[in-house]
Coordinates of C-alpha atoms in Angstrom, one line a residue:
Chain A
X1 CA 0.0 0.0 0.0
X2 CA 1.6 2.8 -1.4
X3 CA -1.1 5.5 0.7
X4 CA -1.5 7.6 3.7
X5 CA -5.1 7.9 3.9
X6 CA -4.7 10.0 7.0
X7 CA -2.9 12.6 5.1
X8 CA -5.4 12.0 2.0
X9 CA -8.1 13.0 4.5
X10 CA -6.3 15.8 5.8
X11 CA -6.7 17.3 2.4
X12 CA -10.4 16.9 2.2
X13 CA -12.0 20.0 4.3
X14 CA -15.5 18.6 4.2
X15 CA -14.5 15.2 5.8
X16 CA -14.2 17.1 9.4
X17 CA -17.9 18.0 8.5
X18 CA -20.7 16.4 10.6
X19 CA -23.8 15.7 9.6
X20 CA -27.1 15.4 12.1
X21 CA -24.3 15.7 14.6
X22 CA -22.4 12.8 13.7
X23 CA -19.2 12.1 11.8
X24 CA -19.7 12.7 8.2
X25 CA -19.5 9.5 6.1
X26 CA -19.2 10.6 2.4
X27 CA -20.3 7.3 0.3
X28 CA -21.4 9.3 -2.8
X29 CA -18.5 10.0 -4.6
X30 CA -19.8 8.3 -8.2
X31 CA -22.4 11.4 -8.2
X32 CA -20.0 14.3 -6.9
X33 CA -16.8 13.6 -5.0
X34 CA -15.4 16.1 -2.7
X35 CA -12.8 18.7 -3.3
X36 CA -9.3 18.9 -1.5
X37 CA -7.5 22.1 -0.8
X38 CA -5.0 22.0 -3.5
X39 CA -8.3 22.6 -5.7
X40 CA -10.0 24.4 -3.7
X41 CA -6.7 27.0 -3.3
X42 CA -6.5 27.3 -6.9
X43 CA -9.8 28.4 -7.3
X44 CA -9.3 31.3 -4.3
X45 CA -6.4 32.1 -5.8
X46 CA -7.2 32.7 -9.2
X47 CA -10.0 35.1 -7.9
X48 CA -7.2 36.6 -5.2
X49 CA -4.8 37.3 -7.9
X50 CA -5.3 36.6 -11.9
X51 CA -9.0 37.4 -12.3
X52 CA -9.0 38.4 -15.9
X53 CA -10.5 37.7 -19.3
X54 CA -8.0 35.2 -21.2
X55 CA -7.2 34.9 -24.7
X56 CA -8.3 38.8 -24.9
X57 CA -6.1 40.9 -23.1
X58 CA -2.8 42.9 -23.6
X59 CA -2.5 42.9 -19.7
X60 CA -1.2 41.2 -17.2
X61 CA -3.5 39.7 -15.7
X62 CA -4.9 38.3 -18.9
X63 CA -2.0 37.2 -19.8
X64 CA -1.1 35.2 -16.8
X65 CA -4.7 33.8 -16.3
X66 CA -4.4 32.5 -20.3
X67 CA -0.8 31.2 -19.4
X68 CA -2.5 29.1 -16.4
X69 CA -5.7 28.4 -18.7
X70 CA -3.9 26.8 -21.1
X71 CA -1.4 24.9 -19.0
X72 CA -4.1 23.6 -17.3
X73 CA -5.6 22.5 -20.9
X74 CA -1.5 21.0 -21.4
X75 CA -1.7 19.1 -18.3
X76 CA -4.9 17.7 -19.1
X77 CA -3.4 16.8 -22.8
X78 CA -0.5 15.1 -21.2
X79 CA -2.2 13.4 -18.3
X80 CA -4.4 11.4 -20.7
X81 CA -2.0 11.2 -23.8
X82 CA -3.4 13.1 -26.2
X83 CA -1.8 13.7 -29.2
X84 CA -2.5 18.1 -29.3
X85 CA -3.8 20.2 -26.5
X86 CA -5.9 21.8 -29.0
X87 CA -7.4 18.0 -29.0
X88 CA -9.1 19.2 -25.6
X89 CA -12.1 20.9 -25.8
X90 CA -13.2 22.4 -22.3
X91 CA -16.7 21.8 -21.3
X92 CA -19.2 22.4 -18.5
X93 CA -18.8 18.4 -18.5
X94 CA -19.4 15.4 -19.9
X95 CA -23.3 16.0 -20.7
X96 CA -22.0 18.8 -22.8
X97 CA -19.7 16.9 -24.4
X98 CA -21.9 14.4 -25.1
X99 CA -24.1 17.3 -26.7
X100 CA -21.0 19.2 -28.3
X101 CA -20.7 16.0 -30.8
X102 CA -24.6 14.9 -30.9
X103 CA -25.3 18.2 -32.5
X104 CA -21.9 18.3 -34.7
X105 CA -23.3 15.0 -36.3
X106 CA -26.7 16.5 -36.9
X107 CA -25.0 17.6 -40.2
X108 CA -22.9 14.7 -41.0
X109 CA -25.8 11.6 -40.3
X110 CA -27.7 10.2 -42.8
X111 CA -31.6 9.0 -42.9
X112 CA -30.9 4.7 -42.6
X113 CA -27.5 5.3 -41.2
X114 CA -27.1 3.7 -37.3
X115 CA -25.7 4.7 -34.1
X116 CA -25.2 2.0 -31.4
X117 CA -25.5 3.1 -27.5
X118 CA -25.9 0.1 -24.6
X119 CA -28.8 -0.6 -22.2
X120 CA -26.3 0.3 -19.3
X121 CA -25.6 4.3 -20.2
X122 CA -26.6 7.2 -17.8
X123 CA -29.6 9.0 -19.4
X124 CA -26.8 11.7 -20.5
X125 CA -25.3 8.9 -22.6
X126 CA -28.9 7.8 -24.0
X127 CA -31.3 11.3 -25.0
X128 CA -28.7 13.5 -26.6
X129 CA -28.6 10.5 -29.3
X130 CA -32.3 9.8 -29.5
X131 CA -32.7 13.6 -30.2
X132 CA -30.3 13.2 -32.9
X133 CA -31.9 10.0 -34.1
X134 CA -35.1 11.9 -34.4
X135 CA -33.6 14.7 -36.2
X136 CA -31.5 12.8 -38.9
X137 CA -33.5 9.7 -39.5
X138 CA -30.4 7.7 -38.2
X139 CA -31.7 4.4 -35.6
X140 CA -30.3 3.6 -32.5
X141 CA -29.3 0.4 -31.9
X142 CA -28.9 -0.9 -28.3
X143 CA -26.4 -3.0 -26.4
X144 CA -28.3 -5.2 -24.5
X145 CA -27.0 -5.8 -21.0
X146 CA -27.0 -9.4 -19.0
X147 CA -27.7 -10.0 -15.3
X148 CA -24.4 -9.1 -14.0
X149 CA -24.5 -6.3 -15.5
X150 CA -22.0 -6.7 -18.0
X151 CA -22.6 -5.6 -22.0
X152 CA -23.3 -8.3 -24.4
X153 CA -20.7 -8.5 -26.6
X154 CA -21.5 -11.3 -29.3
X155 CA -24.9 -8.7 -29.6
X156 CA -22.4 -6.2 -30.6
X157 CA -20.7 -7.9 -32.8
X158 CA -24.2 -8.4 -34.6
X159 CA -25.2 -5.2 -34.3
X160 CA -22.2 -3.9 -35.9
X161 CA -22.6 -3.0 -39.8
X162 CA -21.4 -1.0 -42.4
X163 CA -24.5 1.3 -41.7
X164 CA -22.6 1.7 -38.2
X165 CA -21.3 5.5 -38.1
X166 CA -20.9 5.9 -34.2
X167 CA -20.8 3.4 -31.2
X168 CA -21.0 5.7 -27.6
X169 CA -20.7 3.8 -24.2
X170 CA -19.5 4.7 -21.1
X171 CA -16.1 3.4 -19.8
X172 CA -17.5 2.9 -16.2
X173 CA -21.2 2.2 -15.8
X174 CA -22.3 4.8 -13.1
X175 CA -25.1 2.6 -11.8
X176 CA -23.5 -0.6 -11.4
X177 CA -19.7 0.3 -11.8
X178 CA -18.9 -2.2 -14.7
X179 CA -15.5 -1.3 -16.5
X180 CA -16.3 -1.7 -20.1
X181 CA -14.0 -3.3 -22.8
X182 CA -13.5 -0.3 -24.7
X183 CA -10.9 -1.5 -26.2
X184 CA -12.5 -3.7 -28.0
X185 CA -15.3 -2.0 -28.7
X186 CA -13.3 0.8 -30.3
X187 CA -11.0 -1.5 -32.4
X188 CA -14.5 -3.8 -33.5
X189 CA -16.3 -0.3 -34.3
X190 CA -12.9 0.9 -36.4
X191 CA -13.6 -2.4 -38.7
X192 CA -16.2 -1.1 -39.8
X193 CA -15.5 2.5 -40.4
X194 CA -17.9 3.7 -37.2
X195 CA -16.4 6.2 -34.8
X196 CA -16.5 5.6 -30.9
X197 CA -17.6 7.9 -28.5
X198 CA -16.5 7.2 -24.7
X199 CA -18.5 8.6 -21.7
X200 CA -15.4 8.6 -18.9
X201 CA -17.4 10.6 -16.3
X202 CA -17.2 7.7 -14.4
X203 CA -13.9 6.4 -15.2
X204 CA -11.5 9.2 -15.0
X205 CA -11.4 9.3 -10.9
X206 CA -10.3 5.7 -11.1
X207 CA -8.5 4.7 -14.5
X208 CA -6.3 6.3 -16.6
X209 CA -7.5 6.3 -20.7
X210 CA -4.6 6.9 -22.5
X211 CA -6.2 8.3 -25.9
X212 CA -3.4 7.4 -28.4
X213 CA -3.4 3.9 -26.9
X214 CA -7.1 3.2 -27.2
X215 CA -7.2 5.0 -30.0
X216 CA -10.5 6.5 -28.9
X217 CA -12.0 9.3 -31.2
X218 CA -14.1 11.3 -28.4
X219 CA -13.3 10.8 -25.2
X220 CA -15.6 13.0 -22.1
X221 CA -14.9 13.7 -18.7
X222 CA -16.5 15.9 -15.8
X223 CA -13.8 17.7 -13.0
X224 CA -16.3 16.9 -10.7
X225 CA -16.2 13.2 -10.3
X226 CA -12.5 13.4 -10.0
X227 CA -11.9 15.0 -7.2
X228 CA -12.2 18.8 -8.8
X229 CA -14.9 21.5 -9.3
X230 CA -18.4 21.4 -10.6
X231 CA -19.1 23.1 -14.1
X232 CA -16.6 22.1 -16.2
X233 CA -15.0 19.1 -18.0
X234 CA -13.5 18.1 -21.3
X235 CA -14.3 16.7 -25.1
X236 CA -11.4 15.3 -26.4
X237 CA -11.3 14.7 -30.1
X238 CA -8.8 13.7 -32.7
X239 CA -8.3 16.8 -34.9
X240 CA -9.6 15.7 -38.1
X241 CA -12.9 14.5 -36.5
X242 CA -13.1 17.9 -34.6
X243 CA -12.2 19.8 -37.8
X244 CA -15.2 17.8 -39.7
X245 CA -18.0 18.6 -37.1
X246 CA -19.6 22.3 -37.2
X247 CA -19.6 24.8 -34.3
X248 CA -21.8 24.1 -30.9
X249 CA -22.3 27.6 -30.5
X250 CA -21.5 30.8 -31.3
X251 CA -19.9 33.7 -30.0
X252 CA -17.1 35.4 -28.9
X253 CA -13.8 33.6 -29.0
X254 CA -15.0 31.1 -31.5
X255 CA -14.1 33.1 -34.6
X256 CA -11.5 34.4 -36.9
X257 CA -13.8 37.1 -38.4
X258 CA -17.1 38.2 -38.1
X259 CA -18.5 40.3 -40.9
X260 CA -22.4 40.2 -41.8
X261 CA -21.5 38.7 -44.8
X262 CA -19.7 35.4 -43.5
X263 CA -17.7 34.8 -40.4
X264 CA -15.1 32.5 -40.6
X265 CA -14.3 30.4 -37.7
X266 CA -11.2 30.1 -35.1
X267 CA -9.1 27.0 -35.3
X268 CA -9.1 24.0 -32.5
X269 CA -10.2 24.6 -29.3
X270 CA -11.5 27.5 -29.3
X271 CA -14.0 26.9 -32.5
X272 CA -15.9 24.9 -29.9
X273 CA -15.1 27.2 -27.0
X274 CA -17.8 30.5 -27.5
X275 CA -17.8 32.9 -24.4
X276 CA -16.1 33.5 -21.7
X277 CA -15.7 29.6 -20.5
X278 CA -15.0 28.4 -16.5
X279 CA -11.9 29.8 -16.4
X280 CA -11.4 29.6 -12.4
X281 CA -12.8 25.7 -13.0
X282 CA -10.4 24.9 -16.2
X283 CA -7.3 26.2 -13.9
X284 CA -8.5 24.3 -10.7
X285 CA -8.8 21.0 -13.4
X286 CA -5.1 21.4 -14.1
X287 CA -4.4 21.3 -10.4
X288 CA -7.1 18.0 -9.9
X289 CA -4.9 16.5 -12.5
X290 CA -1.9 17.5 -10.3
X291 CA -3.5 16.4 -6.9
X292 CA -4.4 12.4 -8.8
X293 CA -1.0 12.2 -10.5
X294 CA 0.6 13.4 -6.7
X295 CA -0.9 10.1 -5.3
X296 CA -0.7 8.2 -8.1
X297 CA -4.0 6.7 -10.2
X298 CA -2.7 3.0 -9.7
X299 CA -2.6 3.8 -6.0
X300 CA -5.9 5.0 -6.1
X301 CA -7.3 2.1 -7.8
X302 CA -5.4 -0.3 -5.7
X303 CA -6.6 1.1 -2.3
X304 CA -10.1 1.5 -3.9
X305 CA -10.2 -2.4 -4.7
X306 CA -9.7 -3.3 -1.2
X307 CA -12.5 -0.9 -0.2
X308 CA -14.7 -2.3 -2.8
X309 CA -13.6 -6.2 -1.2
X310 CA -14.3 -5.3 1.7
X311 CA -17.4 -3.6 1.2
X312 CA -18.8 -6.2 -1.0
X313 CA -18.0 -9.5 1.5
X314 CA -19.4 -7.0 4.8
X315 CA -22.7 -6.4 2.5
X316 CA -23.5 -9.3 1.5
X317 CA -23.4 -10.6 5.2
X318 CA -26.5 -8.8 5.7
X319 CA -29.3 -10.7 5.5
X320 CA -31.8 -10.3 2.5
X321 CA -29.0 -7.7 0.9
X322 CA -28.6 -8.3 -3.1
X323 CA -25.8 -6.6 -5.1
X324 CA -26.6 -5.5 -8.9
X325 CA -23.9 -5.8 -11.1
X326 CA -21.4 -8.4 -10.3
X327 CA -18.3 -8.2 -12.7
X328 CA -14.8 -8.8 -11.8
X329 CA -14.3 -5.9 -13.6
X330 CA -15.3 -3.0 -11.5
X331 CA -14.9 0.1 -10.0
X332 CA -15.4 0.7 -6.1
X333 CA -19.3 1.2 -6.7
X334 CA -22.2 -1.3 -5.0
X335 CA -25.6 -1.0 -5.6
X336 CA -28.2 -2.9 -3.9
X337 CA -31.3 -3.6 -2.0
X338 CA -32.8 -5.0 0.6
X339 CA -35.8 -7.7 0.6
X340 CA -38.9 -5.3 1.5
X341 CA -36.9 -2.6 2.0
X342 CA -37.6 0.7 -0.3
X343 CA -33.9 1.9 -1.2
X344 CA -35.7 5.5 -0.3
X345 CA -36.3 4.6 3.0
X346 CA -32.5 2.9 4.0
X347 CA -31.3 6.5 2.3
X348 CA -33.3 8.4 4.1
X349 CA -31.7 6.3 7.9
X350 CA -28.3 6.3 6.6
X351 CA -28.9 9.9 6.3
X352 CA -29.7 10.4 9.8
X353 CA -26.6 8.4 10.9
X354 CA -24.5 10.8 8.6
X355 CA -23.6 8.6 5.8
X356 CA -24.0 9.8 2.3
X357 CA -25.8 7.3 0.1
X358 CA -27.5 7.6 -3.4
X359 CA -30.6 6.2 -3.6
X360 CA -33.0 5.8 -7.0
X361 CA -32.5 4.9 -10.1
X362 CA -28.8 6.5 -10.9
X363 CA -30.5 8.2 -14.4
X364 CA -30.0 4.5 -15.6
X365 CA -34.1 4.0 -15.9
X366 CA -32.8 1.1 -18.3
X367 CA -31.1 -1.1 -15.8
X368 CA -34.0 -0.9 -13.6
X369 CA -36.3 -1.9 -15.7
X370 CA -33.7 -4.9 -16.7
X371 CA -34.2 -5.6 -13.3
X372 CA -37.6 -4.8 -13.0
X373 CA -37.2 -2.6 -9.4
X374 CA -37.7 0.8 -9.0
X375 CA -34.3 1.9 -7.9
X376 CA -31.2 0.6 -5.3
X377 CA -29.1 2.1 -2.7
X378 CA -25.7 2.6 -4.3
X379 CA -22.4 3.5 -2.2
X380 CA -19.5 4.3 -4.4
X381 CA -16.2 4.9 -2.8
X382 CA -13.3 7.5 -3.2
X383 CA -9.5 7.6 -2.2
X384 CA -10.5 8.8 0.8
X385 CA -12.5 6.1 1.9
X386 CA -11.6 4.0 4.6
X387 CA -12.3 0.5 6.0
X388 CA -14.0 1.9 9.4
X389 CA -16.4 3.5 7.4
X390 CA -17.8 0.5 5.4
X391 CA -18.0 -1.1 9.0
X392 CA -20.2 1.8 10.1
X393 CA -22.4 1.4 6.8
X394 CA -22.9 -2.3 7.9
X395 CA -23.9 -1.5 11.1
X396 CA -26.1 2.0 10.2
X397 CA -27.6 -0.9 7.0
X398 CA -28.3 -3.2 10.4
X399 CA -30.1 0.0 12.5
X400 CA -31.8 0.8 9.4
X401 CA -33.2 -3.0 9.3
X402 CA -34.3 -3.1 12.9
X403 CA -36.5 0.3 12.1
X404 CA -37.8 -0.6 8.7
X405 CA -38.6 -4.3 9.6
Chain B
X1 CA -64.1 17.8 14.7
X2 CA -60.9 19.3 15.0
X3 CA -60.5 22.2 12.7
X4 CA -57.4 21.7 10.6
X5 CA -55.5 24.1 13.0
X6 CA -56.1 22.2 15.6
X7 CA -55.2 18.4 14.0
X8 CA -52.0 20.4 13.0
X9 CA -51.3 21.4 16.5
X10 CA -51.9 18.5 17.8
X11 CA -49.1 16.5 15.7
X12 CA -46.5 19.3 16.7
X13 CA -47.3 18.3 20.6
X14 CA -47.3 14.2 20.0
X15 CA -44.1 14.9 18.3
X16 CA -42.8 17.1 21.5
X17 CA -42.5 14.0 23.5
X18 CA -40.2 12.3 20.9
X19 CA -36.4 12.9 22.1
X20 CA -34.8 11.6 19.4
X21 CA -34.9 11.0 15.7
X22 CA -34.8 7.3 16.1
X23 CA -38.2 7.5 18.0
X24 CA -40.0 10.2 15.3
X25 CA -39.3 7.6 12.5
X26 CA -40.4 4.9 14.5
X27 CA -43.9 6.7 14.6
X28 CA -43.3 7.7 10.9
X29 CA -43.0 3.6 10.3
X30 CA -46.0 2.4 12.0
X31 CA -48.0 5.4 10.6
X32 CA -46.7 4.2 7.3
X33 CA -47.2 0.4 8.1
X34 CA -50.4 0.9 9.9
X35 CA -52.5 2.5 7.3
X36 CA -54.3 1.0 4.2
X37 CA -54.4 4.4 2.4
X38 CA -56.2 3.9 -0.9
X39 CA -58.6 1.5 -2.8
X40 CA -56.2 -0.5 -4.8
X41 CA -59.1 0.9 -8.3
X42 CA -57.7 4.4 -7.3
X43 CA -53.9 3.3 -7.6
X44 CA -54.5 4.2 -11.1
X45 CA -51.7 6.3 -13.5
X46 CA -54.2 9.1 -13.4
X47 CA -53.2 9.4 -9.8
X48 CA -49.7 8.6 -9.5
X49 CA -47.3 11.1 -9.0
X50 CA -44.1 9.9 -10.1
X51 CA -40.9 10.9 -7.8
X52 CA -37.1 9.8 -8.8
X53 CA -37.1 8.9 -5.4
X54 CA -40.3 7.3 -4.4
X55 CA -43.8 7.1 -6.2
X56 CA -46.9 8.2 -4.6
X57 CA -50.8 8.2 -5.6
X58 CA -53.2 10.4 -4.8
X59 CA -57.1 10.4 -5.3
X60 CA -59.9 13.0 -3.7
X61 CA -63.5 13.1 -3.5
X62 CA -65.9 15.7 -2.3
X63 CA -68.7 14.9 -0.6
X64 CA -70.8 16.8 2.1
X65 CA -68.8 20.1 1.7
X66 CA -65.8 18.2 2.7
X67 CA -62.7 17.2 0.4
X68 CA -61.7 13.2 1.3
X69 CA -58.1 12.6 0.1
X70 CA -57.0 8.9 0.0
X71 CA -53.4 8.4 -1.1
X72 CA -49.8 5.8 -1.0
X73 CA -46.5 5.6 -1.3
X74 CA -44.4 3.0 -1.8
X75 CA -42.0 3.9 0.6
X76 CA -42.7 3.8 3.6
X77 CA -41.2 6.7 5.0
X78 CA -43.0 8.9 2.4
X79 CA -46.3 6.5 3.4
X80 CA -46.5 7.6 6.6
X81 CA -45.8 11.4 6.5
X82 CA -48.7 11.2 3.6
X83 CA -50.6 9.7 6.5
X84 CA -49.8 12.9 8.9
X85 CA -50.9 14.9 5.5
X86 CA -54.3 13.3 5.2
X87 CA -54.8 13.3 9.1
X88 CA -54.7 17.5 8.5
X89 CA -56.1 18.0 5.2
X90 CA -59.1 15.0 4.5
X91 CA -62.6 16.0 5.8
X92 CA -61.9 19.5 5.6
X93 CA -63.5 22.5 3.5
X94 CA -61.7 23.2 0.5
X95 CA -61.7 26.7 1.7
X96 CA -60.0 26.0 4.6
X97 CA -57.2 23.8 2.9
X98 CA -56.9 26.6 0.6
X99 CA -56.2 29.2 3.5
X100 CA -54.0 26.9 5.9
X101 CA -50.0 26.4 6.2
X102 CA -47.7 23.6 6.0
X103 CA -45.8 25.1 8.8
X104 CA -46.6 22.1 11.3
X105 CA -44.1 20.2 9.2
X106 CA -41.5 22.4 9.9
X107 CA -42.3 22.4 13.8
X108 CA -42.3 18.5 14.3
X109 CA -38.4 18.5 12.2
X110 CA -39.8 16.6 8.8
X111 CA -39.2 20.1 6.7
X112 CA -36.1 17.4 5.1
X113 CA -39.4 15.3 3.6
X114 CA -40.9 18.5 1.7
X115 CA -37.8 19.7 0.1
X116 CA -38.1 19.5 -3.8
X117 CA -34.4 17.9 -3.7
X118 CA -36.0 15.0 -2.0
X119 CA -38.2 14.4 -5.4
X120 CA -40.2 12.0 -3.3
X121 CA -43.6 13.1 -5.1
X122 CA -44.4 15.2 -1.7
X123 CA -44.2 18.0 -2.7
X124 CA -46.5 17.1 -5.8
X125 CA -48.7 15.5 -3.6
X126 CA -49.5 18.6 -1.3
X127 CA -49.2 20.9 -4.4
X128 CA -52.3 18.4 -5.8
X129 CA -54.1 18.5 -2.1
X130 CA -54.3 22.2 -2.6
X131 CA -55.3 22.1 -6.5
X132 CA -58.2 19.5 -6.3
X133 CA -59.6 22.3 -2.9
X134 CA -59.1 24.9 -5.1
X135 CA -61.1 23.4 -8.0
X136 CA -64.4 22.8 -5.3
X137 CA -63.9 26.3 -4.1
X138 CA -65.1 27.7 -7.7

């Protein structure tokens, strides 16, 4: 174990937090995971001493806050292996990158022509291509998932044609934390010609994608599920597929000129960047990158398997408890239920004890009705987990039994 | 009959005794357990109210001057605060569910419940309690 998880915690402000007077026990991490102060610093500090408009300005300050801006889009580059920063679009997140390329493809889709998505994507991953199937006359073609929650792949293989002009599927399934082979997927949809967009949202806190090696085409992440701030994310895209899709919006910073005849367009990013972005949340994302690489993503991963071991073995203890999604290939997320136990409800306890649970149906209304229930209790852990705190799950899961019963 | 003031005042003092949380959701529970709430015809999709947390149904009649609100969840956490809901607000005038406060939630410490974050259809279901009284008010 190559982690201090006392000094991890030290980081984390909001961990000496409690909640309904007890301790807080932070167990939601696949829906938001909290912020240390390295992040949380950068943010202050950018608003204590660079505040300015970037790309814009003869000054100073804009100056040094573009210098930071666009290290931050460097870091991000190297961190995942990109081949050109200007490969890295920044987002809001990974909905809007999702959208960025759904609405770039309106012009590029034909009527008859497919898109493939699976039965285990969040409902970000899902509606953004349904829109577009409506629009274009394209079909969606679904993935269908099997009781451990893992994607069927011969059904790929058969869904796979030369009508085939995107596959998109998440890397990590939020609901029921199944690592996908993307790989695979990428390399089967590159047989046919079909490009391959990747959800990461809910890989990027616990795996590192290198781009080049996958050869992925899109790739989109969220700061905030990795340990950074809320509002703002990334698209990455190899050049020549960015350069092909139109502009999301437009704006300021997303042209070379603008006269009412035609406006010609800037070059890669900022073609896809209009406005003033998140420029505090793009700098604090460099220093995210900074605080994961500091500890080490294998590290991360490794002390998050134990959690997820140990979690899974206490759990299943319990009485009546059943675990959705059961892959050996998964990240540190459980979802469950009890028998005759509304997941609402054991939220709604584990609240009260100050643990942090999600409860519903994950925006995965797909692997619910696979399952036919109306939602589970899902703890997903972070780096910053510990093994105390899955013991004083089991027991708040064992209070919760005695009221509920 | 207890006006609706009254019923409302007394849940705030059978709460007062409670000292801690564990013993308020206990009496949430067996409210929720206790009670057959609707007619299983009235369970209908007209009357659901779907939450992303919890689903609950909700059905009213009028009769004598007085609304009568029969309504579920299916969790039972939600069940039994709609059972503290229909305690106040069945058998009364729609004019006087029209005029009267929630605030008797805030006082007994279940304000959590009737937050729209919660999307646990409560917030639907009083927003309907009040909409079907307004409509026998005209």
């Amino acid at each position: 174990m190559g982690i201090n998880i006392d000094k991890i915690r030290a980081d984390f402000p909001i961990l000496q937090r409690k909640v309904n007077d007890v301790p807080l026990i932070y167990l939601d991490n696949a829906a938001t995971s909290q912020t240390p102060k390295q992040v949380i610093d950068t943010i202050a500090n950018y608003y204590a001493k660079y505040n300015a408009n970037i790309h814009r300005g003869v000054h100073t300050l804009s100056q040094e806050a573009t210098e930071l801006y666009e290290g931050a889009r460097k870091n991000i580059q190297t961190y995942f292996n990109a081949k050109e920063s200007h490969e890295i679009i920044f987002t809001s997140g990974t909905t809007h990158g999702i959208n960025l390329v759904a609405s770039g493809y309106a012009s590029l889709l034909n009527k008859g022509e497919e898109l493939i998505v699976s039965e285990i994507e969040h409902h970000s991953n899902i509606v953004p291509w349904q829109m577009l199937c409506e629009q274009t006359g394209a079909e969606l073609k679904v993935i269908p998932m099997n009781i451990n929650g893992e994607l069927e792949m011969s059904a790929f293989d058969r869904l796979l044609n030369a009508k085939t002009r995107l596959v998109v599927v998440n890397h990590v399934s939020n609901a029921l934390g199944t690592i996908n082979p993307i790989k695979e997927i990428i390399k089967k949809a590159h047989a046919v010609n079909a490009k391959v967009l990747i959800d990461g949202a809910q890989a990027a806190p616990h795996i590192k994608a290198d781009f080049q090696e996958i050869d992925v085409d899109f790739y989109t992440v969220s700061a905030h599920k990795m340990y950074g701030p809320t509002g703002v994310g990334f698209l990455y895209g190899k050049e020549e597929l960015l350069n092909s899709l139109p502009p999301y919006q437009g704006g300021g910073e997303m042209i070379h000129e603008v006269t009412f005849e035609k406006t010609t367009y800037a070059e890669l990013p900022h073609k896809f960047e209009a406005g003033t972005p998140n420029i505090s949340g793009g700098i604090a994302f460099g220093a995210t990158i900074d605080f994961i690489k500091g500890i080490g993503i294998d590290n991360i991963a490794n002390h998050e398997k134990t959690l997820l071991e140990y979690a899974t073995k206490s759990l299943l203890n319990i009485e009546g408890l059943h675990i959705y999604g059961n892959v050996a290939n998964k990240t540190a997320v459980i979802s469950f239920n009890i028998e005759g136990i509304h997941p609402y409800d054991l939220g709604n306890i584990l609240d009260k004890l100050g643990i942090a649970v999600r409860t519903g149906h994950h925006c995965a209304q797909p692997i619910m009705s696979y399952y036919n229930i109306p939602g589970t209790v899902r703890a997903s852990f972070a780096v910053y987990n510990t093994l105390s705190e899955i013991d004083t799950l089991v027991k708040g899961i064992q209070k919760a039994i005695t009221l509920l019963k | 009959m207890q006006t609706l003031k009254e019923i409302q005042e007394s849940i705030i003092e059978e709460f007062a005794i409670f000292s801690d949380w564990t013993e308020k959701y206990e009496y949430i529970i067996d409210l929720g357990k206790s009670l057959p709430l609707i007619e299983p015809q009235h369970k209908t999709d007209e009357n659901i109210v779907k939450g992303c947390q919890s689903n609950v149904w909700l059905h009213a009649d009028f009769q004598d001057g007085k609304m009568i609100y029969k309504a579920d969840g299916d969790a039972i956490i939600t069940k039994g605060i709609i059972a503290l809901l229909l305690r106040v607000y069945s058998n009364q005038s729609p004019k006087e569910i029209v005029n009267s406060d929630l605030s008797f939630i805030d006082s007994i410490g279940l304000k959590e419940h009737l937050s729209p974050t919660r999307a646990n259809g409560l917030v639907a279901i009083v927003k309907r309690i009040r909409i079907e009284a307004i409509a026998r008010t005209k």
